[in-house]
Structures are given as C-alpha cells and as structure tokens.
mmCIF file of N, CA and C and ligand atoms in Angstrom:
data_model
loop_
_atom_site.group_PDB
_atom_site.id
_atom_site.type_symbol
_atom_site.label_atom_id
_atom_site.label_comp_id
_atom_site.label_asym_id
_atom_site.label_seq_id
_atom_site.Cartn_x
_atom_site.Cartn_y
_atom_site.Cartn_z
ATOM 1 N N ASN N 204 -43.742 161.811 -1.041
ATOM 2 C CA ASN N 204 -44.370 160.507 -1.196
ATOM 3 C C ASN N 204 -44.918 159.986 -1.756
ATOM 4 N N SER N 205 -44.593 160.736 -3.273
ATOM 5 C CA SER N 205 -45.287 159.934 -4.443
ATOM 6 C C SER N 205 -45.052 159.182 -4.590
ATOM 7 N N CYS N 206 -43.757 158.205 -3.980
ATOM 8 C CA CYS N 206 -43.350 156.950 -4.611
ATOM 9 C C CYS N 206 -43.964 155.795 -3.389
ATOM 10 N N LEU N 207 -44.331 156.322 -2.765
ATOM 11 C CA LEU N 207 -44.711 155.406 -1.632
ATOM 12 C C LEU N 207 -46.494 154.994 -1.524
ATOM 13 N N THR N 208 -46.879 156.179 -2.604
ATOM 14 C CA THR N 208 -48.526 156.410 -2.290
ATOM 15 C C THR N 208 -49.422 155.754 -3.874
ATOM 16 N N LEU N 209 -49.993 154.923 -3.632
ATOM 17 C CA LEU N 209 -51.172 154.150 -4.417
ATOM 18 C C LEU N 209 -52.073 155.024 -4.981
ATOM 19 N N ALA N 210 -51.655 155.595 -6.832
ATOM 20 C CA ALA N 210 -52.068 156.487 -7.114
ATOM 21 C C ALA N 210 -53.920 156.223 -6.384
ATOM 22 N N ALA N 211 -55.048 155.545 -6.827
ATOM 23 C CA ALA N 211 -56.102 155.231 -6.342
ATOM 24 C C ALA N 211 -55.914 155.620 -4.318
ATOM 25 N N VAL N 212 -55.161 155.068 -4.072
ATOM 26 C CA VAL N 212 -55.372 155.662 -1.852
ATOM 27 C C VAL N 212 -55.745 157.505 -3.063
ATOM 28 N N ALA N 213 -54.954 158.764 -4.355
ATOM 29 C CA ALA N 213 -55.612 159.741 -3.520
ATOM 30 C C ALA N 213 -56.302 160.157 -4.950
ATOM 31 N N ASP N 214 -57.339 159.489 -5.030
ATOM 32 C CA ASP N 214 -58.287 159.545 -5.876
ATOM 33 C C ASP N 214 -58.932 161.094 -5.085
ATOM 34 N N GLY N 215 -59.053 161.516 -6.677
ATOM 35 C CA GLY N 215 -59.777 162.987 -5.470
ATOM 36 C C GLY N 215 -59.323 164.006 -4.838
ATOM 37 N N ALA N 216 -57.927 163.643 -4.633
ATOM 38 C CA ALA N 216 -57.554 164.143 -3.765
ATOM 39 C C ALA N 216 -56.954 165.700 -4.565
ATOM 40 N N GLU N 217 -56.931 166.404 -3.881
ATOM 41 C CA GLU N 217 -55.382 167.454 -4.090
ATOM 42 C C GLU N 217 -54.092 167.546 -4.377
ATOM 43 N N ILE N 218 -53.138 168.020 -5.406
ATOM 44 C CA ILE N 218 -52.581 167.231 -5.291
ATOM 45 C C ILE N 218 -51.489 168.698 -5.880
ATOM 46 N N THR N 219 -50.595 168.797 -4.958
ATOM 47 C CA THR N 219 -49.435 169.866 -5.396
ATOM 48 C C THR N 219 -48.254 169.446 -5.839
ATOM 49 N N THR N 220 -47.097 169.522 -7.269
ATOM 50 C CA THR N 220 -46.656 169.183 -7.002
ATOM 51 C C THR N 220 -45.042 170.231 -7.549
ATOM 52 N N ILE N 221 -43.274 170.203 -7.847
ATOM 53 C CA ILE N 221 -42.698 170.890 -7.451
ATOM 54 C C ILE N 221 -43.389 171.609 -8.655
ATOM 55 N N GLU N 222 -43.999 171.277 -9.432
ATOM 56 C CA GLU N 222 -44.228 173.159 -11.096
ATOM 57 C C GLU N 222 -45.544 173.788 -9.858
ATOM 58 N N GLY N 223 -46.135 173.403 -8.866
ATOM 59 C CA GLY N 223 -47.216 174.255 -8.321
ATOM 60 C C GLY N 223 -47.093 175.238 -7.117
ATOM 61 N N LEU N 224 -45.603 175.331 -6.978
ATOM 62 C CA LEU N 224 -45.465 175.567 -5.595
ATOM 63 C C LEU N 224 -44.801 177.106 -6.084
ATOM 64 N N ALA N 225 -44.405 177.724 -7.001
ATOM 65 C CA ALA N 225 -44.242 179.144 -7.544
ATOM 66 C C ALA N 225 -45.664 179.133 -8.324
ATOM 67 N N ASP N 226 -45.503 181.356 -7.941
ATOM 68 C CA ASP N 226 -46.268 182.430 -9.165
ATOM 69 C C ASP N 226 -45.709 182.167 -9.484
ATOM 70 N N GLY N 227 -45.823 181.407 -11.007
ATOM 71 C CA GLY N 227 -45.549 181.784 -12.084
ATOM 72 C C GLY N 227 -44.165 182.320 -11.697
ATOM 73 N N ASP N 228 -43.374 183.216 -12.550
ATOM 74 C CA ASP N 228 -42.044 183.191 -11.898
ATOM 75 C C ASP N 228 -41.568 183.613 -10.341
ATOM 76 N N ASN N 229 -41.957 183.983 -10.401
ATOM 77 C CA ASN N 229 -41.649 183.757 -8.160
ATOM 78 C C ASN N 229 -42.043 182.417 -7.662
ATOM 79 N N LEU N 230 -41.042 182.681 -7.476
ATOM 80 C CA LEU N 230 -40.236 181.184 -6.520
ATOM 81 C C LEU N 230 -41.321 181.347 -4.813
ATOM 82 N N SER N 231 -41.355 179.607 -4.503
ATOM 83 C CA SER N 231 -42.197 179.896 -3.025
ATOM 84 C C SER N 231 -40.298 180.356 -2.248
ATOM 85 N N ALA N 232 -40.876 180.740 -0.864
ATOM 86 C CA ALA N 232 -40.111 180.442 -0.375
ATOM 87 C C ALA N 232 -38.528 179.414 -0.153
ATOM 88 N N VAL N 233 -39.400 178.311 -0.295
ATOM 89 C CA VAL N 233 -38.772 177.015 0.444
ATOM 90 C C VAL N 233 -37.164 177.067 -1.200
ATOM 91 N N GLN N 234 -38.069 177.527 -2.018
ATOM 92 C CA GLN N 234 -36.992 177.347 -3.683
ATOM 93 C C GLN N 234 -36.441 177.793 -3.656
ATOM 94 N N ALA N 235 -37.045 179.229 -3.236
ATOM 95 C CA ALA N 235 -35.784 180.264 -3.179
ATOM 96 C C ALA N 235 -34.597 180.202 -2.198
ATOM 97 N N ALA N 236 -35.285 179.324 -1.467
ATOM 98 C CA ALA N 236 -34.060 178.915 0.287
ATOM 99 C C ALA N 236 -32.639 178.332 -0.495
ATOM 100 N N PHE N 237 -33.796 176.999 -1.170
ATOM 101 C CA PHE N 237 -32.660 176.568 -2.659
ATOM 102 C C PHE N 237 -31.288 176.456 -2.493
ATOM 103 N N LEU N 238 -31.881 177.857 -3.855
ATOM 104 C CA LEU N 238 -31.165 177.903 -4.616
ATOM 105 C C LEU N 238 -30.212 179.098 -3.376
ATOM 106 N N GLU N 239 -30.492 179.754 -2.841
ATOM 107 C CA GLU N 239 -29.452 180.489 -1.949
ATOM 108 C C GLU N 239 -28.844 180.161 -1.354
ATOM 109 N N HIS N 240 -28.827 178.893 -0.862
ATOM 110 C CA HIS N 240 -28.070 177.482 0.013
ATOM 111 C C HIS N 240 -27.332 176.436 -0.868
ATOM 112 N N ASP N 241 -27.371 176.728 -1.565
ATOM 113 C CA ASP N 241 -26.899 175.790 -2.706
ATOM 114 C C ASP N 241 -27.419 174.357 -2.380
ATOM 115 N N ALA N 242 -28.356 174.377 -1.997
ATOM 116 C CA ALA N 242 -29.101 172.965 -1.580
ATOM 117 C C ALA N 242 -29.303 171.703 -2.556
ATOM 118 N N PHE N 243 -28.519 171.488 -3.215
ATOM 119 C CA PHE N 243 -28.860 171.055 -3.958
ATOM 120 C C PHE N 243 -27.516 170.240 -4.924
ATOM 121 N N GLN N 244 -26.902 169.456 -5.151
ATOM 122 C CA GLN N 244 -26.015 169.085 -7.402
ATOM 123 C C GLN N 244 -26.757 168.882 -8.117
ATOM 124 N N CYS N 245 -26.984 167.056 -8.273
ATOM 125 C CA CYS N 245 -27.100 166.532 -9.098
ATOM 126 C C CYS N 245 -28.787 167.118 -9.424
ATOM 127 N N GLY N 246 -29.917 167.645 -7.877
ATOM 128 C CA GLY N 246 -30.962 167.731 -8.083
ATOM 129 C C GLY N 246 -31.905 166.858 -8.578
ATOM 130 N N TYR N 247 -31.598 166.105 -8.005
ATOM 131 C CA TYR N 247 -32.266 164.589 -8.777
ATOM 132 C C TYR N 247 -33.756 164.790 -7.015
ATOM 133 N N CYS N 248 -32.775 164.732 -6.179
ATOM 134 C CA CYS N 248 -33.862 164.538 -4.926
ATOM 135 C C CYS N 248 -34.672 165.708 -4.993
ATOM 136 N N THR N 249 -33.904 166.837 -6.072
ATOM 137 C CA THR N 249 -34.545 168.256 -5.764
ATOM 138 C C THR N 249 -36.251 168.226 -5.338
ATOM 139 N N PRO N 250 -36.456 168.356 -6.103
ATOM 140 C CA PRO N 250 -38.538 168.282 -6.014
ATOM 141 C C PRO N 250 -38.481 167.484 -4.945
ATOM 142 N N GLY N 251 -38.750 166.759 -4.755
ATOM 143 C CA GLY N 251 -39.084 165.190 -3.644
ATOM 144 C C GLY N 251 -38.631 166.037 -2.060
ATOM 145 N N GLN N 252 -37.443 167.156 -1.855
ATOM 146 C CA GLN N 252 -37.007 167.397 -0.692
ATOM 147 C C GLN N 252 -37.335 169.229 -0.833
ATOM 148 N N ILE N 253 -37.631 169.517 -1.765
ATOM 149 C CA ILE N 253 -38.261 170.234 -1.263
ATOM 150 C C ILE N 253 -39.908 170.969 -1.742
ATOM 151 N N CYS N 254 -40.570 169.897 -1.799
ATOM 152 C CA CYS N 254 -42.029 169.228 -1.957
ATOM 153 C C CYS N 254 -41.890 168.811 -0.269
ATOM 154 N N SER N 255 -41.133 167.981 0.610
ATOM 155 C CA SER N 255 -40.671 168.334 1.594
ATOM 156 C C SER N 255 -40.881 168.836 3.132
ATOM 157 N N ALA N 256 -39.831 169.614 2.617
ATOM 158 C CA ALA N 256 -39.667 171.209 3.557
ATOM 159 C C ALA N 256 -40.796 171.984 3.342
ATOM 160 N N THR N 257 -41.920 172.050 2.325
ATOM 161 C CA THR N 257 -42.943 172.889 2.221
ATOM 162 C C THR N 257 -43.642 172.145 2.695
ATOM 163 N N ALA N 258 -44.228 171.081 3.060
ATOM 164 C CA ALA N 258 -45.157 170.538 3.667
ATOM 165 C C ALA N 258 -44.866 170.764 4.865
ATOM 166 N N LEU N 259 -43.025 170.176 5.599
ATOM 167 C CA LEU N 259 -42.202 170.168 7.219
ATOM 168 C C LEU N 259 -42.707 171.666 7.566
ATOM 169 N N LEU N 260 -43.430 173.008 6.244
ATOM 170 C CA LEU N 260 -43.373 174.508 7.006
ATOM 171 C C LEU N 260 -44.646 174.216 7.968
ATOM 172 N N GLU N 261 -45.952 173.734 6.264
ATOM 173 C CA GLU N 261 -47.155 173.660 7.175
ATOM 174 C C GLU N 261 -46.789 172.676 8.217
ATOM 175 N N GLU N 262 -46.579 171.777 7.901
ATOM 176 C CA GLU N 262 -47.313 170.564 9.144
ATOM 177 C C GLU N 262 -46.764 171.401 10.940
ATOM 178 N N GLN N 263 -45.568 172.832 10.623
ATOM 179 C CA GLN N 263 -45.159 173.196 11.845
ATOM 180 C C GLN N 263 -46.073 174.102 12.214
ATOM 181 N N LYS N 264 -46.321 174.510 11.421
ATOM 182 C CA LYS N 264 -46.872 175.930 11.732
ATOM 183 C C LYS N 264 -49.059 175.878 12.206
ATOM 184 N N HIS N 265 -49.222 174.120 11.737
ATOM 185 C CA HIS N 265 -50.723 173.318 12.467
ATOM 186 C C HIS N 265 -49.948 173.129 14.232
ATOM 187 N N GLY N 266 -48.513 172.939 14.515
ATOM 188 C CA GLY N 266 -48.368 172.714 15.975
ATOM 189 C C GLY N 266 -47.909 170.842 15.189
ATOM 190 N N THR N 267 -47.322 170.199 14.349
ATOM 191 C CA THR N 267 -47.838 169.254 14.650
ATOM 192 C C THR N 267 -46.490 168.297 15.197
ATOM 193 N N LEU N 268 -46.337 166.995 15.850
ATOM 194 C CA LEU N 268 -45.178 167.208 16.457
ATOM 195 C C LEU N 268 -44.121 165.934 16.068
ATOM 196 N N SER N 269 -42.915 165.648 16.072
ATOM 197 C CA SER N 269 -42.154 164.663 15.237
ATOM 198 C C SER N 269 -41.344 163.489 16.520
ATOM 199 N N THR N 270 -40.516 163.236 16.155
ATOM 200 C CA THR N 270 -40.152 162.474 17.191
ATOM 201 C C THR N 270 -39.627 162.796 18.092
ATOM 202 N N VAL N 271 -38.420 163.870 16.924
ATOM 203 C CA VAL N 271 -37.674 164.574 18.035
ATOM 204 C C VAL N 271 -38.172 165.441 19.282
ATOM 205 N N SER N 272 -39.598 166.380 18.778
ATOM 206 C CA SER N 272 -40.440 167.022 19.578
ATOM 207 C C SER N 272 -40.105 166.414 21.241
ATOM 208 N N PHE N 273 -41.418 165.094 21.361
ATOM 209 C CA PHE N 273 -41.425 163.838 22.408
ATOM 210 C C PHE N 273 -40.133 163.598 23.135
ATOM 211 N N GLU N 274 -39.101 163.321 21.927
ATOM 212 C CA GLU N 274 -38.220 163.203 23.235
ATOM 213 C C GLU N 274 -36.618 163.910 23.779
ATOM 214 N N THR N 275 -37.426 165.415 22.469
ATOM 215 C CA THR N 275 -36.727 166.557 23.591
ATOM 216 C C THR N 275 -37.630 167.043 24.875
ATOM 217 N N GLY N 276 -38.451 166.928 24.807
ATOM 218 C CA GLY N 276 -39.813 166.899 26.075
ATOM 219 C C GLY N 276 -40.369 168.634 25.655
ATOM 220 N N HIS N 277 -40.246 169.736 24.054
ATOM 221 C CA HIS N 277 -40.555 170.147 23.930
ATOM 222 C C HIS N 277 -42.408 169.994 22.694
ATOM 223 N N THR N 278 -42.887 169.356 23.357
ATOM 224 C CA THR N 278 -44.081 169.182 22.549
ATOM 225 C C THR N 278 -44.915 170.670 22.890
ATOM 226 N N SER N 279 -45.402 172.097 23.225
ATOM 227 C CA SER N 279 -45.668 172.621 22.697
ATOM 228 C C SER N 279 -44.971 173.756 22.175
ATOM 229 N N ASN N 280 -45.614 173.818 20.613
ATOM 230 C CA ASN N 280 -44.937 175.360 20.086
ATOM 231 C C ASN N 280 -43.499 174.838 19.826
ATOM 232 N N PRO N 281 -43.233 173.425 18.914
ATOM 233 C CA PRO N 281 -41.952 172.634 19.311
ATOM 234 C C PRO N 281 -41.022 173.363 18.413
ATOM 235 N N GLN N 282 -39.938 174.687 18.424
ATOM 236 C CA GLN N 282 -39.055 175.130 17.232
ATOM 237 C C GLN N 282 -38.404 173.965 16.295
ATOM 238 N N LEU N 283 -38.109 174.531 14.976
ATOM 239 C CA LEU N 283 -37.156 173.375 13.939
ATOM 240 C C LEU N 283 -35.832 174.207 14.384
ATOM 241 N N THR N 284 -35.244 172.819 15.516
ATOM 242 C CA THR N 284 -34.313 172.950 15.443
ATOM 243 C C THR N 284 -33.112 171.430 14.374
ATOM 244 N N ASP N 285 -32.776 172.001 14.055
ATOM 245 C CA ASP N 285 -31.713 171.066 13.301
ATOM 246 C C ASP N 285 -32.639 169.896 12.688
ATOM 247 N N ASP N 286 -31.839 169.399 14.714
ATOM 248 C CA ASP N 286 -32.683 168.534 14.805
ATOM 249 C C ASP N 286 -33.773 167.478 14.429
ATOM 250 N N GLU N 287 -34.939 169.002 14.749
ATOM 251 C CA GLU N 287 -36.514 168.737 14.122
ATOM 252 C C GLU N 287 -36.146 168.848 12.537
ATOM 253 N N ILE N 288 -35.345 169.758 11.411
ATOM 254 C CA ILE N 288 -35.819 169.591 10.477
ATOM 255 C C ILE N 288 -34.632 167.717 9.778
ATOM 256 N N ARG N 289 -34.422 167.500 10.750
ATOM 257 C CA ARG N 289 -33.356 166.410 9.814
ATOM 258 C C ARG N 289 -34.510 164.847 10.305
ATOM 259 N N GLU N 290 -34.941 165.327 10.990
ATOM 260 C CA GLU N 290 -35.747 164.263 12.018
ATOM 261 C C GLU N 290 -37.311 164.016 10.797
ATOM 262 N N ARG N 291 -37.858 165.618 10.359
ATOM 263 C CA ARG N 291 -39.107 166.155 9.687
ATOM 264 C C ARG N 291 -39.047 165.609 8.176
ATOM 265 N N MET N 292 -37.665 165.830 7.631
ATOM 266 C CA MET N 292 -36.832 165.370 6.444
ATOM 267 C C MET N 292 -36.543 164.269 5.964
ATOM 268 N N SER N 293 -36.375 163.062 7.283
ATOM 269 C CA SER N 293 -35.921 161.809 6.904
ATOM 270 C C SER N 293 -37.165 160.876 5.869
ATOM 271 N N GLY N 294 -36.186 160.313 5.193
ATOM 272 C CA GLY N 294 -36.763 159.230 4.103
ATOM 273 C C GLY N 294 -36.451 160.100 2.998
ATOM 274 N N ASN N 295 -36.370 161.016 2.877
ATOM 275 C CA ASN N 295 -35.502 162.131 1.662
ATOM 276 C C ASN N 295 -34.132 161.537 1.034
ATOM 277 N N ILE N 296 -33.476 160.796 0.632
ATOM 278 C CA ILE N 296 -32.200 160.654 0.439
ATOM 279 C C ILE N 296 -31.411 161.236 -1.049
ATOM 280 N N CYS N 297 -30.296 161.302 -0.408
ATOM 281 C CA CYS N 297 -29.658 162.477 -1.308
ATOM 282 C C CYS N 297 -28.439 161.967 -1.797
ATOM 283 N N ARG N 298 -28.004 161.299 -2.556
ATOM 284 C CA ARG N 298 -26.643 160.604 -3.462
ATOM 285 C C ARG N 298 -25.717 161.568 -3.038
ATOM 286 N N CYS N 299 -26.387 162.938 -3.755
ATOM 287 C CA CYS N 299 -25.077 163.620 -3.638
ATOM 288 C C CYS N 299 -24.532 163.949 -2.014
ATOM 289 N N ALA N 300 -25.357 163.846 -0.813
ATOM 290 C CA ALA N 300 -24.964 164.436 0.262
ATOM 291 C C ALA N 300 -25.104 165.587 0.848
ATOM 292 N N ALA N 301 -26.242 166.310 0.135
ATOM 293 C CA ALA N 301 -26.204 167.553 0.405
ATOM 294 C C ALA N 301 -26.980 167.934 1.460
ATOM 295 N N TYR N 302 -27.186 167.782 2.719
ATOM 296 C CA TYR N 302 -28.027 167.403 3.943
ATOM 297 C C TYR N 302 -27.658 168.114 4.196
ATOM 298 N N PRO N 303 -26.288 169.002 4.516
ATOM 299 C CA PRO N 303 -26.221 170.640 5.546
ATOM 300 C C PRO N 303 -27.080 171.647 4.786
ATOM 301 N N ASN N 304 -26.305 171.501 3.377
ATOM 302 C CA ASN N 304 -26.925 172.887 3.343
ATOM 303 C C ASN N 304 -28.496 172.320 2.795
ATOM 304 N N ILE N 305 -29.284 171.722 3.094
ATOM 305 C CA ILE N 305 -30.593 170.899 2.885
ATOM 306 C C ILE N 305 -31.098 171.577 4.314
ATOM 307 N N VAL N 306 -31.139 171.538 5.308
ATOM 308 C CA VAL N 306 -31.425 172.199 6.621
ATOM 309 C C VAL N 306 -30.638 173.151 6.503
ATOM 310 N N ALA N 307 -29.565 173.885 5.789
ATOM 311 C CA ALA N 307 -29.879 175.133 5.812
ATOM 312 C C ALA N 307 -30.648 176.506 4.699
ATOM 313 N N ALA N 308 -31.010 175.377 3.904
ATOM 314 C CA ALA N 308 -32.867 176.499 3.062
ATOM 315 C C ALA N 308 -33.543 175.986 3.516
ATOM 316 N N VAL N 309 -34.191 174.660 4.427
ATOM 317 C CA VAL N 309 -35.070 174.668 5.071
ATOM 318 C C VAL N 309 -35.186 176.041 6.350
ATOM 319 N N ARG N 310 -34.455 175.702 7.756
ATOM 320 C CA ARG N 310 -33.762 176.973 8.399
ATOM 321 C C ARG N 310 -34.299 178.122 7.621
ATOM 322 N N ALA N 311 -33.763 178.221 6.676
ATOM 323 C CA ALA N 311 -34.038 180.406 6.330
ATOM 324 C C ALA N 311 -35.069 179.748 5.923
ATOM 325 N N ALA N 312 -35.641 178.900 5.391
ATOM 326 C CA ALA N 312 -36.734 179.532 4.187
ATOM 327 C C ALA N 312 -38.298 179.647 5.919
ATOM 328 N N ALA N 313 -38.310 177.993 7.279
ATOM 329 C CA ALA N 313 -39.150 178.783 7.924
ATOM 330 C C ALA N 313 -38.468 179.422 8.549
ATOM 331 N N ARG N 314 -37.363 180.342 8.945
ATOM 332 C CA ARG N 314 -37.124 181.673 9.102
ATOM 333 C C ARG N 314 -37.743 182.661 8.393
ATOM 334 N N SER N 315 -38.018 182.400 6.930
ATOM 335 C CA SER N 315 -38.845 183.565 6.314
ATOM 336 C C SER N 315 -40.548 183.725 6.357
ATOM 337 N N ALA N 316 -41.002 182.614 6.430
ATOM 338 C CA ALA N 316 -42.556 182.006 6.940
ATOM 339 C C ALA N 316 -42.630 182.791 7.906
ATOM 340 N N GLN N 317 -41.428 183.453 9.240
ATOM 341 C CA GLN N 317 -42.525 183.969 10.665
ATOM 342 C C GLN N 317 -41.908 185.254 10.149
ATOM 343 N N ALA N 318 -41.764 185.699 9.416
ATOM 344 C CA ALA N 318 -40.688 187.165 9.244
ATOM 345 C C ALA N 318 -42.115 188.074 8.684
HETATM 346 FE FE1 FES U 418 -28.250 164.662 -6.480
HETATM 347 FE FE2 FES U 418 -29.736 165.016 -3.881
HETATM 348 S S1 FES U 418 -28.867 166.477 -5.295
HETATM 349 S S2 FES U 418 -29.931 163.488 -4.888
#
C-alpha cells in the first residue's frame, strides 16, 4: 500500500519492502511459492503482490477477519479459502492477469507456513 500512504504517516514506523523479505539467498516462503507457481509474467506487480501476501499470512495468523469471513459466517479461525485469498489480496492489480497462479502461490505459502 505504499502508493496510498503519505510518507509523513509512516514517520518512525518499521517498513519492510520486498528487498527485506529474503534472508540472504534464502527466499521467503511467499517468494518461493510465487516462483514455484509461476505467479507472475512481467513482474511489474509482483513486489506488491508478495508484500500483500506476506501481510495476509500474518493477518490470518492473528485471526484478522475479512469481508468474506463475515459473508460466509466463518468468524472464528477463518480458513484461507480461494475466496478469502482473493478478498484479502484485492486492490493489487495485475495487468498480466496472473491471478489464478497468484492465488495458488498464496495457498501454497499458507500451507507451508502451517507445516
Ligand atoms: Fe505483469 Fe502482474 S505480472 S502486472
């Protein structure tokens, strides 16, 4: 959401960018899943998609609910269904329309985070 955030609002905040997700040469689980599932084409949107997916997994770990959680009535321990992933990733536009593979990558990263 960096393009929607005034820099002054982030004054003093800890900010993690795409460059901060890997540990040296070791990719994060989300980065690895995007590679494994071909979840990009031109790559223009990919840093934002991966940062959002990383935040999505953190939110889910903390039990944060989405609109889909309320619509489906799964307000306690909502599972990351494809609808949940699409809702929580909404706002990230991919002009290459890599959405099916992005959802697959997020699903895989969520599974590896639970393992
Ligand atoms: Fe090209 Fe998303 S991969 S805009």
